[in-house]
Coordinates of C-alpha atoms in Angstrom, one line a residue:
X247 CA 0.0 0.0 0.0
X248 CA 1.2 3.5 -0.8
X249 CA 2.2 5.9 2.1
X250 CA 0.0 8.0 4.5
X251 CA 2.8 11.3 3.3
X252 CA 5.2 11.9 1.2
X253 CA 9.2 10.4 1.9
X254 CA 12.0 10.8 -0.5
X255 CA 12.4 7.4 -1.5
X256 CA 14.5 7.9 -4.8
X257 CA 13.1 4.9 -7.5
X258 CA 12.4 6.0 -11.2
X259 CA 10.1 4.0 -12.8
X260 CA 10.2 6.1 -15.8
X261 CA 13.7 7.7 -16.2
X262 CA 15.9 4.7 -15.4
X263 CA 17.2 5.2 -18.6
X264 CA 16.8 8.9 -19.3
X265 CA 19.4 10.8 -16.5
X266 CA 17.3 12.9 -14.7
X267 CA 18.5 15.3 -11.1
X268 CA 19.0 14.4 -8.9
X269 CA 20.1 11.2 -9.6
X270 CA 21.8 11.6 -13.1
X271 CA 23.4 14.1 -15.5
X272 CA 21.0 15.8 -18.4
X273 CA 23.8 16.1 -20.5
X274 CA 24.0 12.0 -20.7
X275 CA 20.7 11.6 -22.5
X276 CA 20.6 9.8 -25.3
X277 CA 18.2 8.0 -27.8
X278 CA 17.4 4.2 -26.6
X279 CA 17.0 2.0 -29.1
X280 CA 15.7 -2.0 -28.9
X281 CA 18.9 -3.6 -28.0
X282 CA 19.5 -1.0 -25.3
X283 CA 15.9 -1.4 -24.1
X284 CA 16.0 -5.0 -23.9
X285 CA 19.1 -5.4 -22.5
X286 CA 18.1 -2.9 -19.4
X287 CA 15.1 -5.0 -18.9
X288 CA 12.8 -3.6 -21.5
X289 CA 9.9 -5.8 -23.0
X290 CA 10.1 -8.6 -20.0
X291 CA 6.9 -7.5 -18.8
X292 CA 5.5 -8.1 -22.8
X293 CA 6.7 -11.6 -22.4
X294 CA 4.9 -12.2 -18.9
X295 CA 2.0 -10.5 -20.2
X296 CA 1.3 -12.6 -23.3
X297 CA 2.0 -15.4 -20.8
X298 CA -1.2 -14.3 -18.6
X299 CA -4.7 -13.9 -19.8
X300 CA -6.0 -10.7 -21.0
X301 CA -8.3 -11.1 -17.9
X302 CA -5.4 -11.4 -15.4
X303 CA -3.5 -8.5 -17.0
X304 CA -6.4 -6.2 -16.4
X305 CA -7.0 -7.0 -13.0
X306 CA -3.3 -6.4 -12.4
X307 CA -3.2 -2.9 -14.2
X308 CA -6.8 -2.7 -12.0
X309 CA -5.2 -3.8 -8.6
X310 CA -2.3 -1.2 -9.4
X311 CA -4.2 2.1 -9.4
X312 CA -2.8 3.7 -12.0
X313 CA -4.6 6.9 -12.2
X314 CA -4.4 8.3 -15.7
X315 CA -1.5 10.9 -16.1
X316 CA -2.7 12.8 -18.8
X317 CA -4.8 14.9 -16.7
X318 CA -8.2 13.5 -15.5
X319 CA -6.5 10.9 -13.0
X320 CA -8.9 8.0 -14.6
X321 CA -7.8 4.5 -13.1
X322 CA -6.5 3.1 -16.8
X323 CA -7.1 -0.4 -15.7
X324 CA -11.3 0.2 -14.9
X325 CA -11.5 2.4 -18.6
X326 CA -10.3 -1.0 -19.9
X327 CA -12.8 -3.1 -18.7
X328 CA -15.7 -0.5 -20.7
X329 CA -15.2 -2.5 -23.5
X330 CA -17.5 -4.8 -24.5
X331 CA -16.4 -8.3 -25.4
X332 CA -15.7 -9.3 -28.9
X333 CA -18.7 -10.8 -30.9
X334 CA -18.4 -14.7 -30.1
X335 CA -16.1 -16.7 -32.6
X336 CA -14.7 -13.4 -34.0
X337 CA -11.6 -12.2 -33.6
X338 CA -10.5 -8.5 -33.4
X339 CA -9.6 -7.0 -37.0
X340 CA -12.6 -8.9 -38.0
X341 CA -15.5 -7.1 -40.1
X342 CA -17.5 -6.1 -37.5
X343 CA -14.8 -6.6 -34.6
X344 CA -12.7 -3.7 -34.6
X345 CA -11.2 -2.2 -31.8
X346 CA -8.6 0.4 -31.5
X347 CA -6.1 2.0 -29.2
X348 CA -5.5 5.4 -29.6
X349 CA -2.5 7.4 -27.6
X350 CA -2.6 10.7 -26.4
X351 CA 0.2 12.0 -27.3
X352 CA -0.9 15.5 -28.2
X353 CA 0.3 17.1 -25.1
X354 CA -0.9 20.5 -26.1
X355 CA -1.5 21.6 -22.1
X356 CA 0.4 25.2 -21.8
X357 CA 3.7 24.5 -19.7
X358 CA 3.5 20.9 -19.9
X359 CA 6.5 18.7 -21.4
X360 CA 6.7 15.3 -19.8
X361 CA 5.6 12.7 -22.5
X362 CA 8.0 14.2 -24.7
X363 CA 10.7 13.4 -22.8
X364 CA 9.3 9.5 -23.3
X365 CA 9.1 10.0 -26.6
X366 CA 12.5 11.4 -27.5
X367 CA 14.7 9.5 -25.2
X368 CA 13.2 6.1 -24.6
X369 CA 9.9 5.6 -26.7
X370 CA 10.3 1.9 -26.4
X371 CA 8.4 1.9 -23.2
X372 CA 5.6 3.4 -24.6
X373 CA 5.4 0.8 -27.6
X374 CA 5.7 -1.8 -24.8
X375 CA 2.7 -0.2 -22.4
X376 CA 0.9 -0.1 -26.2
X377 CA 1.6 -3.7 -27.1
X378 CA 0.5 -5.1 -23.5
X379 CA -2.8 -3.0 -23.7
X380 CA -3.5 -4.4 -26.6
X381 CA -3.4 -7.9 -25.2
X382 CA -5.3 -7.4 -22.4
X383 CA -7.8 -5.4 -24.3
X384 CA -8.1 -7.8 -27.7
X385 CA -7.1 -4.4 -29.7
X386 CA -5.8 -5.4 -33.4
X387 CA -4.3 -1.8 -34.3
X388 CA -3.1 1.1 -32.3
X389 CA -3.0 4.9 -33.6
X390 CA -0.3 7.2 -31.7
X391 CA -1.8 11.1 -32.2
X392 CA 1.7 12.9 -31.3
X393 CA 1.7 16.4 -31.7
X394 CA 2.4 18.5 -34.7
X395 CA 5.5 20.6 -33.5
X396 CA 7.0 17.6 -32.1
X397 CA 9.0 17.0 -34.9
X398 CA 12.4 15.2 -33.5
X399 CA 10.2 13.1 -31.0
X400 CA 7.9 12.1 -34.2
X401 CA 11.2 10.7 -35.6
X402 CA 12.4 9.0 -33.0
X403 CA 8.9 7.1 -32.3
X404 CA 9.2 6.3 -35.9
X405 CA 12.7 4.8 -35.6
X406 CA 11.8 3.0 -32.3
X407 CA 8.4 1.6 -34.1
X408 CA 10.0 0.0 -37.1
X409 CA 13.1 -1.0 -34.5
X410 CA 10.0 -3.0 -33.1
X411 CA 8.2 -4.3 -36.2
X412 CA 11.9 -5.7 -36.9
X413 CA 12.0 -7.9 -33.7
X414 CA 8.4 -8.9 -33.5
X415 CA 6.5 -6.7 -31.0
X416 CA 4.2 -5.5 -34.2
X417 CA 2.9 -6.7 -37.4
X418 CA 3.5 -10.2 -38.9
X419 CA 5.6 -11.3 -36.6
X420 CA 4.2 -10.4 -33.9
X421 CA 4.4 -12.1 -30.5
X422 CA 0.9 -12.3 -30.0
X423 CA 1.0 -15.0 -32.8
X424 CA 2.4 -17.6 -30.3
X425 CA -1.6 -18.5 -29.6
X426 CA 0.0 -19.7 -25.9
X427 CA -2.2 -16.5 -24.5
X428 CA -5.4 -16.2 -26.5
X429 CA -6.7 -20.3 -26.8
X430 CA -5.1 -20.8 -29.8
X431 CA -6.7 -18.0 -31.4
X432 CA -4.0 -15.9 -33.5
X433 CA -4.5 -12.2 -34.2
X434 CA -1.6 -9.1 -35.3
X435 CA -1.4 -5.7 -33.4
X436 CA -0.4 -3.3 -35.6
X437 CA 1.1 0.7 -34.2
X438 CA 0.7 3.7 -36.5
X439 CA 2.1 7.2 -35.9
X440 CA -0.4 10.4 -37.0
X441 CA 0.8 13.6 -36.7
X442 CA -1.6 16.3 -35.3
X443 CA -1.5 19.9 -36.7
X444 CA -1.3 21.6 -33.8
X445 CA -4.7 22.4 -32.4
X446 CA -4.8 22.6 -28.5
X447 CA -9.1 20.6 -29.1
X448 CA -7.5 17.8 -30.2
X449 CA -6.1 16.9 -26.9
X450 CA -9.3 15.9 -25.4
X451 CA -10.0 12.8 -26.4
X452 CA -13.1 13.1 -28.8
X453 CA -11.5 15.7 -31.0
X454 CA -8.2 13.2 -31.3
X455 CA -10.5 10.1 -32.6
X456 CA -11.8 13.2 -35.4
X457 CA -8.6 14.4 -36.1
X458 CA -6.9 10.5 -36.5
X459 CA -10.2 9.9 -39.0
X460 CA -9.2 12.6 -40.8
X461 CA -12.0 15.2 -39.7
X462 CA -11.6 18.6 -38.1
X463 CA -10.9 18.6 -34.5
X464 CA -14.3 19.1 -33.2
X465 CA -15.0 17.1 -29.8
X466 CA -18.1 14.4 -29.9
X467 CA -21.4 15.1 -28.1
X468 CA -21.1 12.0 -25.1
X469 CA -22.6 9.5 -25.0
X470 CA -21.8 7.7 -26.8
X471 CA -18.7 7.4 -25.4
X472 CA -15.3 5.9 -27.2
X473 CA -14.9 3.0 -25.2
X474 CA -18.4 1.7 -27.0
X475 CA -18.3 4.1 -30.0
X476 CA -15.1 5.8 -31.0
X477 CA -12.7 5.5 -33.4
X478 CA -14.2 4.7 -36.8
X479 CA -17.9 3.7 -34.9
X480 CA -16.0 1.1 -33.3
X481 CA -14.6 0.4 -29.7
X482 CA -11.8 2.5 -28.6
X483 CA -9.1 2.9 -25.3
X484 CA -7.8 6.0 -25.4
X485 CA -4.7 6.5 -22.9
X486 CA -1.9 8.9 -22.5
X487 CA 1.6 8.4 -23.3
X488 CA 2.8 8.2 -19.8
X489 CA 0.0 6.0 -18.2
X490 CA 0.8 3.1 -20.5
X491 CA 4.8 3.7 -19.8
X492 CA 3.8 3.3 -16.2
X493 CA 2.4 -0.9 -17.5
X494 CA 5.4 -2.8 -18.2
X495 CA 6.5 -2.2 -14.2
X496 CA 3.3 -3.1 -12.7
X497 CA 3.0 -6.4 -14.8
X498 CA 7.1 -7.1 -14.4
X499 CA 7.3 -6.1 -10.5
X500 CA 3.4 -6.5 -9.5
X501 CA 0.9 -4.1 -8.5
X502 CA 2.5 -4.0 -4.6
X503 CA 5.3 -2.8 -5.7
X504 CA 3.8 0.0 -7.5
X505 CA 1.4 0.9 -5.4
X506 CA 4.9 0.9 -2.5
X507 CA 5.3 4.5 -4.4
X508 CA 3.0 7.7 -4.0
X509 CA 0.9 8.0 -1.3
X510 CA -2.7 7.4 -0.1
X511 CA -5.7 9.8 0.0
X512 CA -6.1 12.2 2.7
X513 CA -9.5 13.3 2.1
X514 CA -11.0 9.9 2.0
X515 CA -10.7 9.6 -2.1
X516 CA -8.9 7.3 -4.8
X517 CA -5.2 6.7 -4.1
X518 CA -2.0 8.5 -5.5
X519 CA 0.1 5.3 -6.4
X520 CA 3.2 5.3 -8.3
X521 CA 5.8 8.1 -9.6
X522 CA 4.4 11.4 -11.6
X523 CA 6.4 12.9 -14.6
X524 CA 6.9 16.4 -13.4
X525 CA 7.7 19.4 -15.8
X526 CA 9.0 22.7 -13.7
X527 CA 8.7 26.0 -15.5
X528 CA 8.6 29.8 -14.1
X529 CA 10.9 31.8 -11.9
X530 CA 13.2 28.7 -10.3
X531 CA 16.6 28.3 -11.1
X532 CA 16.5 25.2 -12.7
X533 CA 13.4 24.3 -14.7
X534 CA 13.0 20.9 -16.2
X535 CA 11.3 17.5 -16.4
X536 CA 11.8 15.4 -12.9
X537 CA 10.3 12.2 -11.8
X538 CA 9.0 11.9 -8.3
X539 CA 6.4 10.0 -6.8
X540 CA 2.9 11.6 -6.2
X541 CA 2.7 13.5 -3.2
X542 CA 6.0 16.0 -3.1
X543 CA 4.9 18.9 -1.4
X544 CA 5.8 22.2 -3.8
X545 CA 8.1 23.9 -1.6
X546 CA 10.1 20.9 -1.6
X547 CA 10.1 20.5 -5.1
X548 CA 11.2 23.9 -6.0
X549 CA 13.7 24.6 -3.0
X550 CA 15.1 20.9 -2.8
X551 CA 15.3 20.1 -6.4
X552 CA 14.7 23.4 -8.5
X553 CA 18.0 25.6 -6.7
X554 CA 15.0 27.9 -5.2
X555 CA 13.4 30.6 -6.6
X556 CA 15.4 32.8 -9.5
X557 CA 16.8 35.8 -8.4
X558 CA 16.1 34.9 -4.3
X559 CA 12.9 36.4 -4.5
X560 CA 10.1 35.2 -2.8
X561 CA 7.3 32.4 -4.1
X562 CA 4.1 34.6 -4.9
X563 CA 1.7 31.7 -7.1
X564 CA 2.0 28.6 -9.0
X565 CA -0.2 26.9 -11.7
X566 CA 0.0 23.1 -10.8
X567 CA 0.1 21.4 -13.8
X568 CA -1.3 23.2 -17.2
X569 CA -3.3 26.4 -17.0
X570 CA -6.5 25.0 -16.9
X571 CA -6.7 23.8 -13.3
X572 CA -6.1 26.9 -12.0
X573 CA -3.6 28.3 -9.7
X574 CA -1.8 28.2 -5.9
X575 CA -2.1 30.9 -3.7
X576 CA 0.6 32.7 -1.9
X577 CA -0.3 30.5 0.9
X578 CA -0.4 27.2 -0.4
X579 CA 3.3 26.5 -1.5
X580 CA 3.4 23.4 0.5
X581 CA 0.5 22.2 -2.0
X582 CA 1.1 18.2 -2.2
X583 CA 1.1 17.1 -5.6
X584 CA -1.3 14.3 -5.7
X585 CA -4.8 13.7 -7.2
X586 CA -6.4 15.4 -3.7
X587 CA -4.9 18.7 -5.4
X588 CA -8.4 19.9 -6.2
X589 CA -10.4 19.2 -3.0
X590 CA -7.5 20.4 -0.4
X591 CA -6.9 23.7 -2.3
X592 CA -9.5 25.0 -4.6
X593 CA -8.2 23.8 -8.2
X594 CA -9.5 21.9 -10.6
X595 CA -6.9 19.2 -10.5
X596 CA -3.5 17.9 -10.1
X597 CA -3.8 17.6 -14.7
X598 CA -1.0 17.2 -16.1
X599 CA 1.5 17.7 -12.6
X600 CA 3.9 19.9 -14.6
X601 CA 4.4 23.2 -12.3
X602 CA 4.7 26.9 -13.3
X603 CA 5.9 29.4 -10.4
X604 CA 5.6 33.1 -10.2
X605 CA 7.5 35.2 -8.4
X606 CA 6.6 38.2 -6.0
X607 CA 7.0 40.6 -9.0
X608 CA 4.3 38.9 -11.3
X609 CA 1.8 40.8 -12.5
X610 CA -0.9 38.2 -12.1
X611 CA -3.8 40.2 -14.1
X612 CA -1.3 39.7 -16.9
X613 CA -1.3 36.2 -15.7
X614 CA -5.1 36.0 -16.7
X615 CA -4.8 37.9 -19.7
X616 CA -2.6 35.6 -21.4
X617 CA -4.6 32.6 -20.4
X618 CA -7.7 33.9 -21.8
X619 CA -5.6 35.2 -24.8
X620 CA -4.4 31.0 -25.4
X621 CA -8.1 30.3 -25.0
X622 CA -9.8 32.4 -27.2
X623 CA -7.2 31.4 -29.7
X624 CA -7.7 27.5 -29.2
X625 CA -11.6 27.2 -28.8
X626 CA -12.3 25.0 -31.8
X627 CA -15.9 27.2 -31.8
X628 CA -18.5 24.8 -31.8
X629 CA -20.2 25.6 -28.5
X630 CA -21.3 29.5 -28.5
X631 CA -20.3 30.1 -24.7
X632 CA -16.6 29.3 -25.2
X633 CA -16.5 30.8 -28.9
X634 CA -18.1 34.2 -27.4
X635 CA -17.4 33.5 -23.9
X636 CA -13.6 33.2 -24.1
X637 CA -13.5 36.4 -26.6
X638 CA -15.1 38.4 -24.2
X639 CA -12.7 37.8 -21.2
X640 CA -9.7 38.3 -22.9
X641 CA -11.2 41.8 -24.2
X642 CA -11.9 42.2 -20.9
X643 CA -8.8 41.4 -19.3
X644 CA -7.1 43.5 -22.2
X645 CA -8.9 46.4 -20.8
X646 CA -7.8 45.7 -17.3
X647 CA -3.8 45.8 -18.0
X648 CA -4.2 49.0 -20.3
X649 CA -5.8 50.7 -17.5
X650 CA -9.7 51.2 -19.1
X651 CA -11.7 48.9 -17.3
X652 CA -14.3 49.7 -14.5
X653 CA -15.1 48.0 -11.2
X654 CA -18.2 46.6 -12.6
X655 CA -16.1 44.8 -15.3
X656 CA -14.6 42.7 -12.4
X657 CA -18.4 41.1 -12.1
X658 CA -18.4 40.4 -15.7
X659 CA -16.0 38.2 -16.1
X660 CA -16.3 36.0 -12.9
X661 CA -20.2 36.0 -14.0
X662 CA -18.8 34.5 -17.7
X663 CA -16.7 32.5 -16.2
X664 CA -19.6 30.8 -13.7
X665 CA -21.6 30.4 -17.0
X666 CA -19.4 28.8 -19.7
X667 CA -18.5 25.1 -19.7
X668 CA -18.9 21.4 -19.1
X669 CA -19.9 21.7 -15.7
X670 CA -22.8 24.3 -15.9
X671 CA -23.9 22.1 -18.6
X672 CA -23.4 24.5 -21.6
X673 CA -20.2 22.7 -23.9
X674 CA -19.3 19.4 -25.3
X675 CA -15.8 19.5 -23.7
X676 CA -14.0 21.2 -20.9
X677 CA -11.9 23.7 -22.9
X678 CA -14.0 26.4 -21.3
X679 CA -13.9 24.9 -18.0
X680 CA -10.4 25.4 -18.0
X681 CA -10.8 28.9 -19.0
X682 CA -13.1 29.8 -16.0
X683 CA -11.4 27.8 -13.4
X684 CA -8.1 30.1 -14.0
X685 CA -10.4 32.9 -14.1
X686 CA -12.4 32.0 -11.0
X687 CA -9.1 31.0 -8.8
X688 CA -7.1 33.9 -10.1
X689 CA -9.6 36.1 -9.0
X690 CA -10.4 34.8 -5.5
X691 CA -7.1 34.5 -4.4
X692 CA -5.4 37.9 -6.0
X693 CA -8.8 40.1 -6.2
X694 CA -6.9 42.8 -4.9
X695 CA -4.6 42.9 -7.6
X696 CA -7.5 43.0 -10.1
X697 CA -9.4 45.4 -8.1
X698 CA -6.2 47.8 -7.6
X699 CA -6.6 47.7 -12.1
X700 CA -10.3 49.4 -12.1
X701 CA -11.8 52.6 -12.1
X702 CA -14.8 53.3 -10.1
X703 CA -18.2 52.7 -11.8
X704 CA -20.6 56.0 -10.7
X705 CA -23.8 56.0 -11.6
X706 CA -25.3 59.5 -11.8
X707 CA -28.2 60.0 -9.6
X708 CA -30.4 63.2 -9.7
X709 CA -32.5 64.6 -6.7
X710 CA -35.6 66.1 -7.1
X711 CA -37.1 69.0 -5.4
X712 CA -39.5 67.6 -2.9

């Protein structure tokens, strides 16, 4: 079982082969290719896998808690038992039996750069998490949707792929073709890189099954929902690039000795089991992607690891991981970064668990300006609250650092924020939540600063004679 609080117990489950501080030099990185994997232990867990049943693997992954990292914190082992079963005496690839894996790899959250650190430096993990989900989920083809400035990362997932088609992980020779795992019955995986074009919409998950068909962006109206209809009308996984990474360690070493790592909940809710891939941006004095399990208090993080804040000013905010769960107060740098983020200090979410800090100098209505600047830019338009809704609040907010807005503008845009977004009810996907939650917790825990950026709003009364 994971740990009540967090302990520096230094393990990487991800980065054994990717030097990362404190325990290895950045300047030793290097591409890993299929002999290096395999000869650091890479693809055991495949082998062990195809020699379990699909069943067995899932309740493995299930026992493990691992808690999606891409930014919802869904347990990826329950999402894989949505599917429903194959049609009896079919096999998957069959007309009629499709099913599909698709990988986030968009990673289009502002500040956030962990997956591509998988992706450039040691992408066979990733094909190994995709070839065991496949198993355990009867998948026949697997679509990767990487993101369209990763250019060098796109490369290297297409060397490590055909490295893997060579040796048998994918295509005809596949090792699922053994039959000692599926009752004799044979079936091929195959893994197919598509490069996005750089739209923020098509990293929620609908809007990456439309983009890998070939469509626009545009998320789906749920339900249906992919695991029953998705990719091409037919069942569809959809996991991020560092939740399956996180696979071939709980099926080599077991699900106790993953869930050894992170640390239980504290407000009663779903454990924080394993290690988190942490990107650190913003005033420290050394930024960059660390691996640490879930539960490092901030501070820590920054003071410990990060050199401390740039300059030796003082912490003023932090955004815990992408802009759209909102942000840290002055008085909440010990934040733990676990999945209990939301509930213990009025975010959204832990997301994507890649920090940004702010300094005492920040000016944080610019802060809010710029986020409603990225979001107005990135709606994909289909739902009229974010279209108009995120338009309005950065005209707003533009007003506010130039000086011309009013006190009564303040009102505004918490009263658009409160009205735009999944969880009033009034958009397909949560592109506008993220927009109101950094509005709403910007706002309530620097009002002062946004206040101090209005002019009074008189209203002219006249007095009659009586």
């Amino acid at each position: 079982m994971g740990k009540t609080a967090y302990t520096d117990t230094p393990r990487h489950l991800l980065c054994k082969r990717i030097p990362t501080p404190p325990y290895g030099d950045w300047s030793t990185r290097h591409y890993v290719g299929y002999d290096e994997y395999a000869a650091t232990g890479g693809y055991v867990a495949l082998r062990k896998a195809l020699a379990m049943t699909p069943e067995a693997v899932i309740n493995e992954v299930k026992k493990a808690v691992i808690r999606g990292r891409g930014g919802a914190g869904f347990p990826a082992g329950v999402k894989w038992t949505f599917l429903p079963p194959v049609p009896e005496g079919k096999l998957p690839g069959d007309p009629g039996a499709e099913r599909y894996l698709a990988v986030n790899a968009d990673e289009s959250e502002p500040a956030t750069f962990k997956d591509r650190l998988l992706m450039e430096f040691d992408p066979h993990q990733m094909l190994e998490g995709i070839a065991i989900c496949c198993h355990a989920c009867k998948l026949h083809r697997a679509y990767i949707f990487i993101r369209g400035e990763y250019h060098l990362q796109a490369e290297r997932l297409e060397t490590a792929l055909a490295e893997a088609y060579e040796k048998g992980i994918f295509g005809e020779k596949c090792l699922q073709l053994s039959g000692a795992n599926t009752g004799g019955q044979k079936f091929r995986v195959d893994c197919f890189v598509h490069r996005g074009a750089g739209a923020y919409i098509c990293g929620e998950e609908t809007g990456l099954l439309e983009a890998i068909e070939g469509k626009r962006g545009w998320p789906r109206i749920k339900p249906p929902f992919p695991a029953v209809e998705g990719l091409f009308g037919r069942p569809t996984i959809i996991n991020n690039v560092e939740t399956l990474c996180h696979v071939p360690f709980v099926i080599d070493e077991g699900a106790a000795a993953f869930m050894a790592q992170g640390v239980e909940s504290s407000v009663g809710g779903p454990p924080s089991y394993g290690t988190k891939l942490m990107g650190m941006s913003g005033h420290v004095n050394r930024p960059g992607c660390y691996e640490f399990e879930l539960g490092i208090p901030l501070r820590r993080f920054v003071e410990e690891h990060c050199g401390g804040m740039r300059g030796g000013k003082r912490y003023k905010a932090a955004i815990p991981g992408g802009v759209s769960m909102g942000i840290l107060g002055t008085d909440q740098y010990d934040a733990e970064l676990d999945f209990d983020i939301g509930r213990k200090y009025n975010v959204l979410g832990l997301g994507t668990a890649c920090p940004t800090v702010f300094d005492e100098d920040t000016d944080m209505v610019a802060v809010a300006r710029n986020i409603t600047r990225f979001y107005k830019h990135e709606s994909c338009g289909q739902c009229t609250p974010c279209r108009e809704g995120s338009g309005w609040l950065y005209q707003i907010l533009t007003r506010m650092t130039d000086g011309d807005a009013r006190s009564k503008d303040l009102d505004i845009v918490l009263e658009l924020a409160q009205s735009m977004g999944t969880m009033p009810g009034t958009t397909i996907c949560g592109l506008a939540d993220g927009n109101n939650w950094a509005m709403k917790t910007l706002i309530g825990k620097f009002r002062a600063e946004f206040e101090a950026k209005l002019r009074p709003t008189f209203v002219t009364a006249t007095v009659g004679a009586s």
